[in-house]
Coordinates of C-alpha atoms and ligand atoms in Angstrom, one line a residue:
X558 CA -24.7 21.7 1.5
X559 CA -27.7 20.5 -0.5
X560 CA -27.3 17.9 -3.2
X561 CA -27.4 19.6 -6.6
X562 CA -27.5 17.1 -9.5
X563 CA -24.8 17.7 -12.1
X564 CA -22.8 20.0 -9.7
X565 CA -19.7 18.6 -11.6
X566 CA -20.8 20.8 -14.6
X567 CA -20.4 23.9 -12.6
X568 CA -17.7 23.0 -10.1
X569 CA -14.3 21.9 -11.5
X570 CA -12.1 19.3 -9.7
X571 CA -9.9 21.0 -7.2
X572 CA -7.2 19.7 -5.0
X573 CA -6.3 21.4 -1.7
X574 CA -3.7 24.2 -1.9
X575 CA -0.4 23.0 -3.3
X576 CA 2.9 24.5 -2.1
X577 CA 4.8 26.0 -5.0
X578 CA 7.7 23.8 -6.1
X579 CA 10.3 26.4 -5.2
X580 CA 8.9 26.7 -1.7
X581 CA 8.3 23.0 -0.9
X582 CA 11.8 21.9 -1.9
X583 CA 13.1 24.0 1.1
X584 CA 11.5 21.6 3.6
X585 CA 9.9 18.3 4.2
X586 CA 6.3 19.2 4.8
X587 CA 3.5 17.6 2.8
X588 CA 3.0 19.4 -0.4
X589 CA -0.8 19.7 -0.2
X590 CA -2.6 21.4 2.7
X591 CA -5.9 19.9 3.8
X592 CA -9.4 20.9 2.6
X593 CA -11.5 23.3 4.7
X594 CA -15.0 22.0 5.5
X595 CA -16.5 24.1 2.7
X596 CA -14.0 22.9 0.1
X597 CA -14.5 19.3 1.0
X598 CA -18.3 19.6 0.9
X599 CA -18.1 21.4 -2.5
X600 CA -15.8 18.7 -4.0
X601 CA -17.8 15.9 -2.5
X602 CA -20.9 17.3 -4.1
X603 CA -19.3 16.7 -7.5
X604 CA -20.0 13.0 -7.1
X605 CA -22.6 11.9 -9.5
X606 CA -23.7 9.0 -7.3
X607 CA -23.6 7.2 -10.6
X608 CA -25.2 4.0 -9.2
X609 CA -22.3 2.0 -10.5
X610 CA -19.4 3.0 -8.2
X611 CA -16.4 1.7 -10.1
X612 CA -14.3 3.8 -7.6
X613 CA -15.5 1.4 -4.8
X614 CA -14.5 -1.7 -6.8
X615 CA -11.2 -0.3 -7.9
X616 CA -10.3 0.7 -4.3
X617 CA -8.5 -2.4 -2.8
X618 CA -10.3 -2.1 0.5
X619 CA -13.7 -1.4 -1.2
X620 CA -14.4 1.9 0.6
X621 CA -18.1 3.0 0.4
X622 CA -16.9 6.1 -1.3
X623 CA -20.2 7.7 -2.6
X624 CA -21.7 7.2 0.9
X625 CA -18.9 9.0 2.8
X626 CA -18.9 11.7 0.1
X627 CA -22.6 12.3 0.7
X628 CA -22.0 12.5 4.5
X629 CA -19.2 15.1 3.9
X630 CA -21.5 17.1 1.7
X631 CA -24.1 17.1 4.4
X632 CA -21.5 18.1 7.1
X633 CA -22.0 14.8 9.0
X634 CA -18.2 14.5 9.6
X635 CA -18.2 12.1 12.6
X636 CA -20.5 9.7 10.7
X637 CA -18.2 9.9 7.7
X638 CA -15.2 9.1 9.9
X639 CA -17.0 6.1 11.4
X640 CA -17.9 4.9 7.9
X641 CA -14.4 5.4 6.5
X642 CA -13.0 3.3 9.3
X643 CA -15.5 0.5 8.7
X644 CA -13.5 -0.6 5.7
X645 CA -10.2 1.1 6.1
X646 CA -8.2 1.0 9.4
X647 CA -5.8 3.8 8.1
X648 CA -7.9 6.1 5.9
X649 CA -5.9 9.2 6.6
X650 CA -2.8 7.4 5.4
X651 CA -4.3 5.9 2.2
X652 CA -5.9 9.3 1.4
X653 CA -2.3 10.7 1.3
X654 CA -0.2 7.9 -0.3
X655 CA -2.5 5.8 -2.5
X656 CA -1.8 6.1 -6.2
X657 CA -5.4 7.4 -6.7
X658 CA -4.8 8.0 -10.4
X659 CA -4.4 4.2 -10.8
X660 CA -7.1 3.3 -8.3
X661 CA -10.3 5.0 -7.1
X662 CA -10.0 8.3 -9.0
X663 CA -8.7 6.5 -12.1
X664 CA -12.0 4.7 -12.4
X665 CA -14.4 7.6 -11.4
X666 CA -17.2 8.0 -13.9
X667 CA -16.5 11.7 -14.2
X668 CA -13.2 10.9 -15.9
X669 CA -15.1 10.8 -19.1
X670 CA -14.6 14.5 -19.8
X671 CA -15.1 16.1 -16.3
X672 CA -12.1 14.9 -14.2
X673 CA -12.5 12.6 -11.2
X674 CA -13.8 13.6 -7.7
X675 CA -10.8 14.3 -5.4
X676 CA -11.4 11.1 -3.4
X677 CA -8.0 10.8 -1.7
X678 CA -8.0 14.4 -0.4
X679 CA -11.5 14.0 0.9
X680 CA -10.6 10.8 2.7
X681 CA -7.7 12.6 4.3
X682 CA -9.9 15.5 5.3
X683 CA -12.5 13.3 6.9
X684 CA -10.1 11.7 9.4
X685 CA -7.7 14.6 10.0
X686 CA -10.6 16.9 10.8
X687 CA -12.6 14.3 12.8
X688 CA -9.6 13.6 14.9
X689 CA -8.9 17.3 15.3
X690 CA -12.5 17.8 16.5
X691 CA -12.0 14.9 19.1
X692 CA -13.7 12.0 17.3
X693 CA -12.3 8.6 18.2
X694 CA -13.3 5.0 17.4
X695 CA -15.9 4.1 20.0
X696 CA -15.1 0.6 21.5
X697 CA -17.0 1.2 24.7
X698 CA -19.5 -1.6 23.9
X699 CA -16.9 -4.2 22.9
X700 CA -16.5 -6.9 25.6
X701 CA -12.9 -8.0 26.3
X702 CA -12.4 -11.6 25.2
X703 CA -9.3 -12.5 27.3
X704 CA -7.5 -13.4 24.1
X705 CA -4.1 -12.1 23.0
X706 CA -2.5 -12.0 19.6
X707 CA 1.1 -11.2 18.7
X708 CA 1.5 -9.0 15.7
X709 CA 5.0 -8.9 14.2
X710 CA 5.5 -5.7 12.2
X711 CA 4.0 -2.3 12.9
X712 CA 3.6 -1.5 9.1
X713 CA 0.3 -0.9 7.5
X714 CA -0.5 -4.7 7.5
X715 CA 0.2 -5.1 11.2
X716 CA -1.6 -1.9 12.2
X717 CA -4.7 -2.9 10.2
X718 CA -4.7 -6.3 11.8
X719 CA -4.3 -4.8 15.3
X720 CA -7.2 -2.4 14.6
X721 CA -9.5 -5.3 13.7
X722 CA -8.4 -7.4 16.7
X723 CA -9.0 -4.4 19.1
X724 CA -12.5 -3.9 17.7
X725 CA -13.2 -7.6 18.5
X726 CA -12.1 -7.2 22.1
X727 CA -8.8 -9.0 21.5
X728 CA -5.6 -7.6 23.0
X729 CA -3.2 -7.0 20.1
X730 CA 0.5 -6.8 21.0
X731 CA 2.5 -5.3 18.1
X732 CA 6.3 -6.0 18.0
X733 CA 8.6 -4.0 15.7
X734 CA 12.4 -3.5 15.5
X735 CA 12.0 0.2 14.7
X736 CA 11.6 2.8 17.4
X737 CA 8.3 4.2 15.8
X738 CA 5.2 2.5 14.4
X739 CA 4.5 2.6 10.6
X740 CA 7.0 0.4 8.9
X741 CA 7.7 1.9 5.5
X742 CA 5.2 4.7 6.4
X743 CA 7.7 6.0 8.8
X744 CA 11.0 4.5 7.5
X745 CA 10.7 4.7 3.8
X746 CA 7.9 7.1 2.5
X747 CA 9.3 10.6 3.0
X748 CA 7.6 13.3 5.1
X749 CA 6.7 15.4 2.0
X750 CA 4.2 12.5 1.2
X751 CA 3.2 11.6 4.7
X752 CA 4.2 13.8 7.7
X753 CA 5.4 11.8 10.6
X754 CA 2.9 13.5 13.0
X755 CA 0.2 11.5 11.1
X756 CA 1.6 8.2 12.4
X757 CA 2.2 9.7 15.9
X758 CA -1.5 10.5 16.1
X759 CA -2.5 7.1 14.7
X760 CA -0.3 5.5 17.4
X761 CA -2.2 7.4 20.1
X762 CA -5.5 6.4 18.7
X763 CA -4.6 2.7 18.5
X764 CA -3.2 2.8 22.1
X765 CA -6.5 4.3 23.2
X766 CA -8.2 1.4 21.5
X767 CA -6.1 -1.0 23.7
X768 CA -3.3 -1.9 21.2
X769 CA 0.0 -2.4 22.9
X770 CA 3.3 -1.6 21.1
X771 CA 6.6 -3.2 21.9
X772 CA 9.0 -1.1 19.8
X773 CA 12.8 -1.5 19.3
X774 CA 12.3 -5.3 19.6
X775 CA 13.7 -7.7 17.0
X776 CA 11.6 -10.9 16.9
X777 CA 14.1 -13.7 16.5
X778 CA 13.6 -17.5 16.7
X779 CA 13.7 -17.5 20.5
X780 CA 11.2 -14.7 21.0
X781 CA 9.0 -16.1 18.2
X782 CA 8.8 -19.4 20.0
X783 CA 7.8 -17.7 23.2
X784 CA 5.2 -15.6 21.5
X785 CA 3.7 -18.7 19.8
X786 CA 3.6 -20.5 23.2
X787 CA 2.1 -17.5 25.2
X788 CA -0.3 -15.9 22.7
X789 CA -3.4 -17.3 21.1
X790 CA -2.4 -16.5 17.5
X791 CA 0.3 -14.6 15.6
X792 CA 0.2 -12.3 12.6
X793 CA 3.3 -11.7 10.4
X794 CA 3.3 -8.3 8.7
X795 CA 7.0 -8.1 8.2
X796 CA 7.2 -6.6 4.8
X797 CA 9.6 -7.3 1.9
X798 CA 12.6 -4.9 1.9
X799 CA 15.6 -6.8 0.6
X800 CA 16.9 -4.7 -2.3
X801 CA 17.2 -6.3 -5.7
X802 CA 20.9 -6.5 -6.5
X803 CA 21.7 -5.6 -10.1
X804 CA 25.3 -6.7 -9.6
X805 CA 26.7 -3.7 -11.4
X806 CA 30.5 -3.4 -11.6
X807 CA 31.6 -0.6 -9.2
X808 CA 28.4 -0.8 -7.0
X809 CA 30.6 -1.1 -3.8
X810 CA 32.4 2.2 -4.5
X811 CA 32.0 5.0 -1.8
X812 CA 29.2 7.3 -2.9
X813 CA 26.9 4.4 -4.1
X814 CA 23.8 4.1 -2.0
X815 CA 21.0 1.6 -1.9
X816 CA 17.6 3.4 -2.0
X817 CA 15.9 2.1 1.2
X818 CA 18.9 2.4 3.6
X819 CA 19.3 5.9 2.3
X820 CA 15.6 6.8 2.9
X821 CA 15.7 5.1 6.3
X822 CA 18.8 6.9 7.4
X823 CA 17.3 10.2 6.2
X824 CA 14.0 9.5 8.1
X825 CA 16.0 8.8 11.3
X826 CA 18.1 11.9 10.8
X827 CA 15.0 14.0 10.6
X828 CA 13.5 12.5 13.7
X829 CA 16.8 12.9 15.6
X830 CA 17.0 9.1 16.1
X831 CA 20.5 7.8 16.4
X832 CA 21.1 4.4 14.9
X833 CA 24.4 2.6 14.5
X834 CA 24.8 1.2 11.1
X835 CA 22.8 3.9 9.3
X836 CA 24.5 4.7 5.9
X837 CA 26.3 8.0 6.0
X838 CA 25.4 10.3 3.1
X839 CA 26.0 14.0 2.1
X840 CA 24.2 15.2 -0.9
X841 CA 24.5 19.0 -0.7
X842 CA 26.1 20.5 -3.8
X843 CA 26.6 17.0 -5.3
X844 CA 25.4 15.6 -8.7
X845 CA 23.0 12.7 -7.8
X846 CA 22.0 10.0 -10.2
X847 CA 19.2 7.7 -9.2
X848 CA 18.9 4.4 -11.1
X849 CA 15.3 3.0 -11.4
X850 CA 11.9 4.4 -12.1
X851 CA 9.4 3.3 -9.4
X852 CA 7.9 5.1 -6.4
X853 CA 11.0 4.5 -4.3
X854 CA 13.2 6.1 -7.0
X855 CA 10.8 9.1 -7.0
X856 CA 11.1 9.4 -3.2
X857 CA 14.9 9.3 -3.6
X858 CA 15.1 12.0 -6.3
X859 CA 12.7 14.3 -4.4
X860 CA 14.6 13.7 -1.1
X861 CA 17.9 14.5 -2.9
X862 CA 16.5 17.8 -4.1
X863 CA 15.5 18.7 -0.5
X864 CA 19.0 17.7 0.7
X865 CA 20.5 20.3 -1.4
X866 CA 21.9 18.3 -4.4
X867 CA 23.2 20.5 -7.1
X868 CA 21.7 18.3 -9.8
X869 CA 19.4 15.3 -9.6
X870 CA 18.8 12.9 -12.5
X871 CA 16.8 9.8 -12.8
X872 CA 17.8 7.1 -15.3
X873 CA 15.2 4.5 -16.2
X874 CA 15.5 1.6 -18.7
X875 CA 12.0 2.1 -20.3
X876 CA 9.9 5.0 -21.3
X877 CA 7.9 7.4 -19.1
X878 CA 4.6 5.7 -19.9
X879 CA 6.1 2.4 -18.6
X880 CA 7.1 3.7 -15.2
X881 CA 5.7 1.4 -12.6
X882 CA 4.9 4.1 -10.0
X883 CA 2.3 6.9 -9.9
X884 CA 2.4 9.4 -12.8
X885 CA 1.6 12.0 -10.1
X886 CA 4.9 11.5 -8.4
X887 CA 6.9 11.9 -11.6
X888 CA 5.0 15.2 -12.3
X889 CA 5.9 16.5 -8.8
X890 CA 9.6 15.4 -9.2
X891 CA 9.9 17.2 -12.5
X892 CA 8.3 20.3 -11.1
X893 CA 10.9 20.2 -8.3
X894 CA 13.8 20.2 -10.9
X895 CA 14.6 16.5 -11.4
X896 CA 15.9 15.6 -14.9
X897 CA 14.8 12.3 -16.5
X898 CA 16.8 10.1 -18.8
X899 CA 14.4 7.5 -20.3
X900 CA 15.4 4.3 -22.2
X901 CA 18.8 4.1 -20.5
X902 CA 20.2 1.0 -18.8
X903 CA 23.1 1.2 -16.4
X904 CA 26.1 -1.0 -17.4
X905 CA 28.7 0.0 -14.8
X906 CA 29.3 2.4 -12.0
X907 CA 32.6 4.2 -12.7
X908 CA 35.3 5.5 -10.3
X909 CA 38.6 4.6 -8.7
X910 CA 38.4 5.6 -5.1
X911 CA 34.8 6.9 -5.2
X912 CA 32.0 7.1 -7.7
X913 CA 32.5 9.5 -10.6
X914 CA 29.8 8.5 -13.0
X915 CA 27.7 5.7 -14.5
X916 CA 28.0 4.2 -17.9
X917 CA 24.6 3.8 -19.5
X918 CA 23.4 2.3 -22.8
X919 CA 20.3 3.3 -24.7
X920 CA 17.5 0.8 -24.9
X921 CA 14.7 0.1 -27.4
X922 CA 11.8 -2.3 -27.5
X923 CA 13.0 -5.8 -28.2
X924 CA 11.4 -8.0 -30.7
X925 CA 11.3 -10.8 -28.1
X926 CA 9.0 -11.0 -25.0
X927 CA 6.3 -8.2 -24.9
X928 CA 7.5 -5.3 -22.9
X929 CA 11.1 -6.3 -22.9
X930 CA 13.9 -4.0 -24.0
X931 CA 17.3 -4.6 -25.7
X932 CA 20.4 -2.4 -25.7
X933 CA 21.2 -0.2 -28.7
X934 CA 24.7 -1.2 -29.9
X935 CA 27.3 1.5 -29.7
X936 CA 25.1 3.8 -27.6
X937 CA 27.1 3.7 -24.4
X938 CA 27.9 7.0 -22.7
X939 CA 29.1 7.9 -19.2
X940 CA 27.1 10.4 -17.1
X941 CA 29.1 12.2 -14.4
X942 CA 27.8 11.7 -10.8
X943 CA 29.1 12.2 -7.3
X944 CA 26.4 10.1 -5.7
X945 CA 24.5 7.2 -7.2
X946 CA 21.4 5.7 -5.6
X947 CA 20.3 2.3 -6.8
X948 CA 16.6 1.7 -6.7
X949 CA 15.8 -1.6 -8.5
X950 CA 12.9 -2.8 -6.4
X951 CA 12.6 -5.3 -3.5
X952 CA 12.7 -9.1 -2.9
X953 CA 11.1 -11.0 0.0
X954 CA 12.8 -10.9 3.3
X955 CA 12.0 -14.3 4.9
X956 CA 13.3 -14.7 8.5
X957 CA 15.5 -17.7 9.0
X958 CA 13.2 -19.0 11.8
X959 CA 10.1 -19.2 9.6
X960 CA 10.7 -22.7 8.2
X961 CA 11.6 -23.9 11.7
X962 CA 8.2 -22.7 12.9
X963 CA 6.5 -24.6 10.1
X964 CA 5.8 -21.6 7.9
X965 CA 5.8 -22.7 4.3
X966 CA 7.1 -20.3 1.6
X967 CA 6.4 -20.1 -2.1
X968 CA 9.1 -20.6 -4.7
X969 CA 10.1 -16.9 -4.5
X970 CA 10.3 -16.7 -0.7
X971 CA 6.9 -15.2 0.1
X972 CA 4.8 -16.6 2.9
X973 CA 2.5 -19.1 1.3
X974 CA -1.1 -18.4 2.4
X975 CA -4.4 -20.1 1.8
X976 CA -7.3 -17.8 0.9
X977 CA -7.7 -14.0 1.3
X978 CA -7.5 -14.1 5.1
X979 CA -3.8 -15.0 5.2
X980 CA -3.9 -18.4 6.9
X981 CA -0.5 -20.0 6.7
X982 CA 0.6 -23.6 7.0
X983 CA 0.9 -23.1 10.8
X984 CA -2.6 -23.2 12.4
X985 CA -1.8 -20.3 14.8
X986 CA 0.0 -18.0 12.2
X987 CA -1.5 -15.6 9.7
X988 CA 0.4 -13.3 7.3
X989 CA -0.3 -10.4 5.0
X990 CA 1.1 -7.4 3.2
X991 CA 4.4 -7.3 1.3
X992 CA 5.7 -10.5 2.8
X993 CA 2.9 -12.4 1.0
X994 CA 2.4 -10.3 -2.1
X995 CA 5.9 -9.0 -2.7
X996 CA 6.5 -5.2 -2.7
X997 CA 3.1 -3.7 -3.4
X998 CA 1.0 -0.9 -1.9
X999 CA 0.0 0.5 1.5
X1000 CA -3.7 -0.1 0.7
X1001 CA -3.2 -3.7 -0.2
X1002 CA -1.2 -4.3 3.0
X1003 CA -4.1 -2.6 4.9
X1004 CA -6.5 -4.9 3.1
X1005 CA -4.5 -8.0 4.1
X1006 CA -4.2 -6.9 7.7
X1007 CA -7.9 -6.2 7.9
X1008 CA -8.9 -9.5 6.5
X1009 CA -6.4 -11.5 8.6
X1010 CA -7.5 -9.6 11.8
X1011 CA -11.1 -10.3 11.1
X1012 CA -10.4 -14.0 10.4
X1013 CA -8.2 -14.4 13.6
X1014 CA -10.9 -12.8 15.7
X1015 CA -13.5 -15.1 14.2
X1016 CA -11.4 -18.1 14.8
X1017 CA -10.5 -17.2 18.4
X1018 CA -13.9 -16.0 19.4
X1019 CA -15.6 -19.1 17.9
X1020 CA -13.2 -21.2 19.9
X1021 CA -13.9 -19.2 23.0
X1022 CA -17.7 -19.4 22.7
X1023 CA -17.6 -23.2 22.0
X1024 CA -15.7 -23.9 25.3
Ligands
FAD280 P1 6.3 -2.7 6.0 O1 5.7 -1.4 5.8 O2 7.6 -3.0 5.4 O3 6.4 -3.0 7.6 C1 7.0 -4.2 8.1 C2 7.4 -3.9 9.5 O4 7.8 -5.2 10.1 C3 8.6 -3.0 9.6 O5 8.4 -1.9 10.4 C4 9.8 -3.9 10.1 O6 10.6 -3.2 11.0 C5 9.0 -5.0 10.9 N1 9.7 -6.2 11.0 C6 10.0 -7.1 10.0 N2 10.6 -8.2 10.6 C7 10.7 -8.0 11.9 C8 11.2 -8.7 13.0 N3 11.8 -10.0 12.8 N4 11.1 -8.2 14.2 C9 10.6 -7.0 14.4 N5 10.0 -6.2 13.4 C10 10.1 -6.7 12.2 N6 2.9 2.4 -1.3 C11 1.9 3.2 -1.6 O7 0.7 2.8 -1.6 N7 2.1 4.5 -1.9 C12 3.4 5.1 -1.8 O8 3.5 6.3 -2.1 C13 4.4 4.2 -1.5 N8 5.7 4.7 -1.5 C14 6.7 3.9 -1.1 C15 8.0 4.4 -1.0 C16 9.0 3.6 -0.6 C17 10.4 4.2 -0.4 C18 8.8 2.2 -0.4 C19 10.0 1.3 0.0 C20 7.6 1.7 -0.5 C21 6.5 2.5 -0.9 N9 5.2 2.0 -1.0 C22 4.2 2.9 -1.3 C23 4.9 0.6 -0.7 C24 4.4 0.4 0.8 O9 5.1 1.2 1.6 C25 4.4 -1.0 1.2 O10 3.8 -1.8 0.2 C26 3.8 -1.2 2.6 O11 4.4 -0.4 3.5 C27 3.9 -2.7 3.0 O12 3.3 -2.8 4.3 P2 3.7 -4.0 5.3 O13 3.0 -3.8 6.5 O14 3.5 -5.3 4.5 O15 5.3 -3.9 5.5
SF4_281 FE1 -8.8 5.6 -3.0 FE2 -6.9 4.4 -1.6 FE3 -8.9 5.7 -0.4 FE4 -9.3 3.4 -1.7 S1 -8.1 3.7 0.1 S2 -10.6 5.3 -1.7 S3 -7.9 3.6 -3.4 S4 -7.4 6.7 -1.7

């Protein structure tokens, strides 16, 4: 397709086909199809090439967005895939799950009256279609270095690190307690946002690049000691998944679930993976109340709808505009039938032998610290519920063996790193993703893994060449 200046004047922003809400709630497939070549080229051609690509700067991995949009417009798909991977080891994942409205698309110059280019959907198209046509990262010219690195955690941080190591000729061995790669991409984010076949394909591609996976392996103090002894370096991409405990009276009643264990058990159930200790849940025909307002809460409400709940409500202590997650997810949840109760704070979970409801109080802006809320006296009411899912965010999950290995933590329990590349207080250990930042985003975990992988490679290969 030829470049036509000001194409955005004639061609409106368009997303790929969206499944109607009443159809998509019947299953777990992604709610958007992919672009066809023609649609991707047409939407790419809306890019102004404004010369000041704020989208690139707002993208945490600094993707060269206008450049790959131009390649898509010209039908040069494999070059676009090569370029997309130069900055982002998991472009097809970020294209699906990034909150683009807050990142690249939120800062597109066309937002001033013409609506942003559909950057995320085009990124997804580039990689899905290139893989479908047989494109793969070409590492044939990369000499092997004889170096080996142990990567703990197969989430986006660990996978991005492994990608960069493989591209430098270093053998990356990735260890994870789960049976599949992906971390929260496979055991957290539901399939209607990211179908599990996406991670299966990515696993195949990484294995073809030489990455070795050791799955179903818990890295404890003994194994960590062996890995530190036998490998040239270690990367910790272990995440931060300890739920924040609100300490609500009644939270131990049967029928009260914690968000992530529920999502993990559901993901395993869908894959047919049996796992002792998974929380039992039955939502069909029940009234489900989700407490919290982030992306995890949105994944819970939308999963509850698909599990056949009779009524799904989300209660959040602030207003809609204050919700920490992507506005897009709230819109989808509402379209799928979820009810929202804003400015409501839970005080207690009610019930004798199992949960029967939650007592909530109304909140209003407090005159104290900016953004804080206070309870409205006398506003308490009890909302009936058969199942309550608590989703109050996550705390760090430091392993007991980290301090013994000489890994310093900050005051909140995150791994303390020096500089963007994730060097820790141990000379052989790097870290990145949620275990350093606290619960954040896929794309920031990818950034950290990419930077750490590059830094480890530089360190090991410099040592090798100076021998
Ligand atoms: P993780 O993805 O948590 O991966 C860590 C891995 O390390 C896990 O697989 C774990 O099993 C493994 N591990 C840890 N310790 C050990 C050990 N000792 N031995 C073996 N294995 C170990 N972000 C977005 O950008 N968009 C979204 O839509 C979005 N939705 C989300 C929905 C939910 C429900 C949740 C919980 C988070 C969501 N996020 C989203 C946030 C995003 O998923 C995380 O920020 C990201 O996955 C962090 O990546 P990570 O690699 O640091 O950690
Ligand atoms: Fe946008 Fe995320 Fe892709 Fe960056 S990685 S271009 S923020 S979708």
